[in-house]
Amino acid sequence: LSFQWLRVNSRTSVKMLPIFYALGNTWPERADLMKALDAVLLKRNLDRVKFCSYLNYNIVMAKSRMAVTMRGSGRDTNHYWEIPLYRTAMICDGTMGCIHPYPFEDMKTAVFYRSIPDLVRLVEKYLPEDGPDAVELHKIAVAGQDHLERYHSTTARAVFFLDILNQELKFFD
């Protein structure tokens, strides 16, 4: 199954799951974060996908309205780049401290949390499938995918790199 096929089809597919999070044990706070999210889902009598193959992980992410990411062993995480690929709203750790050219913007192309209580508040806000918060979350998901394609695709990054080389080496002056 092609990830590009999933990406293209995520533009029109129905989001069947309210939230996805699959966090390993690479950062000490991840266990507390997962307990807090599990409690939110339990309170609403919702279940989540806990373990799946890498292929199914991508399908589940593509079929979710939002997905949570948190720093991994370092300050970055693959989820940060995978989630918006599928027009899934990215709920991400706003304390990672990563510096990227053309970063995602809070409440425009992603939703950033700064603490576990903040994350819980945001997830509870966006869990309902209809209403103004659901519309807002969908707009963020669409803007996130557009932003990823515009600034962080292979082609966009190659152009960015070649522009820097041209500025330094003056290929076309």
Tab-separated table of C-alpha atoms in Angstrom:
chain	number	residue	atom	x	y	z
A	1	LEU	CA	0.000	0.000	0.000
A	2	SER	CA	1.410	3.347	-1.013
A	3	PHE	CA	1.646	6.140	1.541
A	4	GLN	CA	1.048	8.570	-1.331
A	5	TRP	CA	-2.228	6.753	-2.115
A	6	LEU	CA	-3.238	7.150	1.536
A	7	ARG	CA	-2.256	10.828	1.435
A	8	VAL	CA	-4.282	11.569	-1.692
A	9	ASN	CA	-7.303	9.588	-0.504
A	10	SER	CA	-7.209	11.196	2.939
A	11	ARG	CA	-8.514	14.366	1.290
A	12	THR	CA	-11.922	12.786	0.736
A	13	SER	CA	-12.087	9.815	3.090
A	14	VAL	CA	-14.306	9.799	6.156
A	15	LYS	CA	-12.451	10.139	9.452
A	16	MET	CA	-13.755	7.171	11.453
A	17	LEU	CA	-11.715	7.554	14.660
A	18	PRO	CA	-11.790	10.595	16.932
A	19	ILE	CA	-8.153	10.393	18.084
A	20	PHE	CA	-4.981	8.391	17.614
A	21	TYR	CA	-1.913	8.263	19.783
A	22	ALA	CA	0.784	5.619	19.824
A	23	LEU	CA	3.608	6.721	22.030
A	24	GLY	CA	6.517	4.469	22.932
A	25	ASN	CA	8.587	4.779	26.078
A	26	THR	CA	11.320	7.022	24.691
A	27	TRP	CA	10.503	10.045	26.864
A	28	PRO	CA	9.686	9.849	30.586
A	29	GLU	CA	6.563	12.060	30.365
A	30	ARG	CA	4.978	9.842	27.726
A	31	ALA	CA	3.578	7.410	30.310
A	32	ASP	CA	1.810	10.224	32.195
A	33	LEU	CA	0.535	11.685	28.946
A	34	MET	CA	-0.924	8.351	27.844
A	35	LYS	CA	-2.580	7.827	31.246
A	36	ALA	CA	-4.205	11.243	30.955
A	37	LEU	CA	-5.453	10.575	27.412
A	38	ASP	CA	-6.674	7.094	28.362
A	39	ALA	CA	-8.664	8.693	31.220
A	40	VAL	CA	-10.311	11.156	28.807
A	41	LEU	CA	-11.366	8.328	26.494
A	42	LEU	CA	-12.564	6.164	29.389
A	43	LYS	CA	-14.696	9.041	30.693
A	44	ARG	CA	-16.359	9.293	27.268
A	45	ASN	CA	-16.582	5.508	26.836
A	46	LEU	CA	-14.304	5.621	23.786
A	47	ASP	CA	-11.648	3.092	22.846
A	48	ARG	CA	-8.437	3.505	20.884
A	49	VAL	CA	-6.153	1.457	18.679
A	50	LYS	CA	-3.259	0.441	20.925
A	51	PHE	CA	-0.975	-1.796	18.881
A	52	CYS	CA	-0.730	-2.244	15.137
A	53	SER	CA	1.745	-2.880	12.350
A	54	TYR	CA	3.469	0.062	10.672
A	55	LEU	CA	1.138	-0.184	7.676
A	56	ASN	CA	-1.955	-0.269	9.875
A	57	TYR	CA	-0.508	2.549	11.986
A	58	ASN	CA	-0.531	4.755	8.879
A	59	ILE	CA	-4.074	3.698	7.961
A	60	VAL	CA	-5.307	4.391	11.504
A	61	MET	CA	-3.584	7.781	11.464
A	62	ALA	CA	-5.180	8.576	8.091
A	63	LYS	CA	-8.637	7.615	9.406
A	64	SER	CA	-8.366	9.701	12.607
A	65	ARG	CA	-9.645	13.256	13.020
A	66	MET	CA	-6.691	14.154	15.259
A	67	ALA	CA	-3.475	12.516	16.380
A	68	VAL	CA	-1.210	13.368	19.290
A	69	THR	CA	2.548	13.581	19.080
A	70	MET	CA	5.134	14.117	21.781
A	71	ARG	CA	8.877	14.370	21.663
A	72	GLY	CA	10.784	11.129	21.389
A	73	SER	CA	14.340	10.293	22.366
A	74	GLY	CA	15.432	13.717	21.154
A	75	ARG	CA	13.464	16.861	20.500
A	76	ASP	CA	11.861	15.781	17.224
A	77	THR	CA	9.521	12.933	16.321
A	78	ASN	CA	8.431	11.213	13.109
A	79	HIS	CA	4.786	11.754	14.039
A	80	TYR	CA	5.337	15.499	13.585
A	81	TRP	CA	5.770	14.925	9.858
A	82	GLU	CA	3.464	11.919	9.416
A	83	ILE	CA	0.248	13.208	11.007
A	84	PRO	CA	-0.468	16.179	8.708
A	85	LEU	CA	0.398	14.081	5.654
A	86	TYR	CA	-3.019	12.408	6.022
A	87	ARG	CA	-5.073	15.583	6.658
A	88	THR	CA	-5.306	14.580	10.299
A	89	ALA	CA	-5.135	17.425	12.796
A	90	MET	CA	-1.803	17.328	14.627
A	91	ILE	CA	-1.927	17.905	18.381
A	92	CYS	CA	1.728	18.349	19.263
A	93	ASP	CA	4.116	19.119	22.066
A	94	GLY	CA	4.769	22.853	21.980
A	95	THR	CA	7.799	22.512	24.253
A	96	MET	CA	9.998	20.427	21.919
A	97	GLY	CA	12.179	23.403	21.102
A	98	CYS	CA	12.827	22.332	17.511
A	99	ILE	CA	13.709	25.029	15.044
A	100	HIS	CA	12.438	24.270	11.549
A	101	PRO	CA	12.228	26.546	8.568
A	102	TYR	CA	8.551	27.256	7.895
A	103	PRO	CA	7.262	25.846	11.201
A	104	PHE	CA	3.706	24.735	11.829
A	105	GLU	CA	1.672	27.461	13.563
A	106	ASP	CA	-0.451	26.961	16.654
A	107	MET	CA	-4.182	27.006	15.895
A	108	LYS	CA	-3.514	27.518	12.179
A	109	THR	CA	-1.705	24.418	10.876
A	110	ALA	CA	-1.457	22.401	14.125
A	111	VAL	CA	-2.546	22.581	17.755
A	112	PHE	CA	0.211	22.919	20.355
A	113	TYR	CA	-0.034	21.937	24.012
A	114	ARG	CA	2.423	22.951	26.732
A	115	SER	CA	1.458	20.590	29.551
A	116	ILE	CA	-0.591	17.474	30.154
A	117	PRO	CA	-3.553	19.457	31.591
A	118	ASP	CA	-3.400	21.696	28.508
A	119	LEU	CA	-3.428	18.609	26.254
A	120	VAL	CA	-6.409	17.143	28.101
A	121	ARG	CA	-8.312	20.439	27.719
A	122	LEU	CA	-7.595	20.558	23.982
A	123	VAL	CA	-8.493	16.915	23.349
A	124	GLU	CA	-11.759	17.293	25.277
A	125	LYS	CA	-12.533	20.427	23.249
A	126	TYR	CA	-11.973	18.711	19.898
A	127	LEU	CA	-13.411	15.223	20.601
A	128	PRO	CA	-17.009	16.045	19.575
A	129	GLU	CA	-17.598	15.190	15.914
A	130	ASP	CA	-19.794	18.179	15.156
A	131	GLY	CA	-20.149	21.813	16.115
A	132	PRO	CA	-17.835	24.803	15.730
A	133	ASP	CA	-14.850	23.091	17.392
A	134	ALA	CA	-15.077	20.177	14.941
A	135	VAL	CA	-15.166	22.649	12.032
A	136	GLU	CA	-12.148	24.472	13.472
A	137	LEU	CA	-10.237	21.191	13.878
A	138	HIS	CA	-10.988	20.223	10.273
A	139	LYS	CA	-9.725	23.610	9.028
A	140	ILE	CA	-6.515	23.119	11.013
A	141	ALA	CA	-6.101	19.604	9.539
A	142	VAL	CA	-6.560	20.886	5.967
A	143	ALA	CA	-4.181	23.810	6.560
A	144	GLY	CA	-1.650	21.425	8.144
A	145	GLN	CA	-1.635	19.132	5.132
A	146	ASP	CA	-1.357	22.086	2.747
A	147	HIS	CA	1.513	23.518	4.815
A	148	LEU	CA	3.335	20.163	4.871
A	149	GLU	CA	3.046	19.785	1.097
A	150	ARG	CA	4.075	23.377	0.427
A	151	TYR	CA	7.097	23.576	2.742
A	152	HIS	CA	8.117	20.088	3.862
A	153	SER	CA	7.670	17.790	0.870
A	154	THR	CA	10.785	16.342	-0.729
A	155	THR	CA	10.483	18.783	-3.620
A	156	ALA	CA	9.921	21.811	-1.361
A	157	ARG	CA	12.924	20.942	0.766
A	158	ALA	CA	15.104	20.381	-2.306
A	159	VAL	CA	14.139	23.819	-3.647
A	160	PHE	CA	14.833	25.363	-0.214
A	161	PHE	CA	18.284	23.719	-0.123
A	162	LEU	CA	19.125	24.743	-3.698
A	163	ASP	CA	18.051	28.330	-2.945
A	164	ILE	CA	20.480	28.417	-0.012
A	165	LEU	CA	23.262	26.998	-2.184
A	166	ASN	CA	22.508	29.589	-4.841
A	167	GLN	CA	22.642	32.410	-2.257
A	168	GLU	CA	26.027	31.227	-1.058
A	169	LEU	CA	27.601	30.076	-4.323
A	170	LYS	CA	25.861	32.476	-6.723
A	171	PHE	CA	25.082	29.855	-9.382
A	172	PHE	CA	22.624	32.065	-11.244
A	173	ASP	CA	24.054	35.560	-10.778
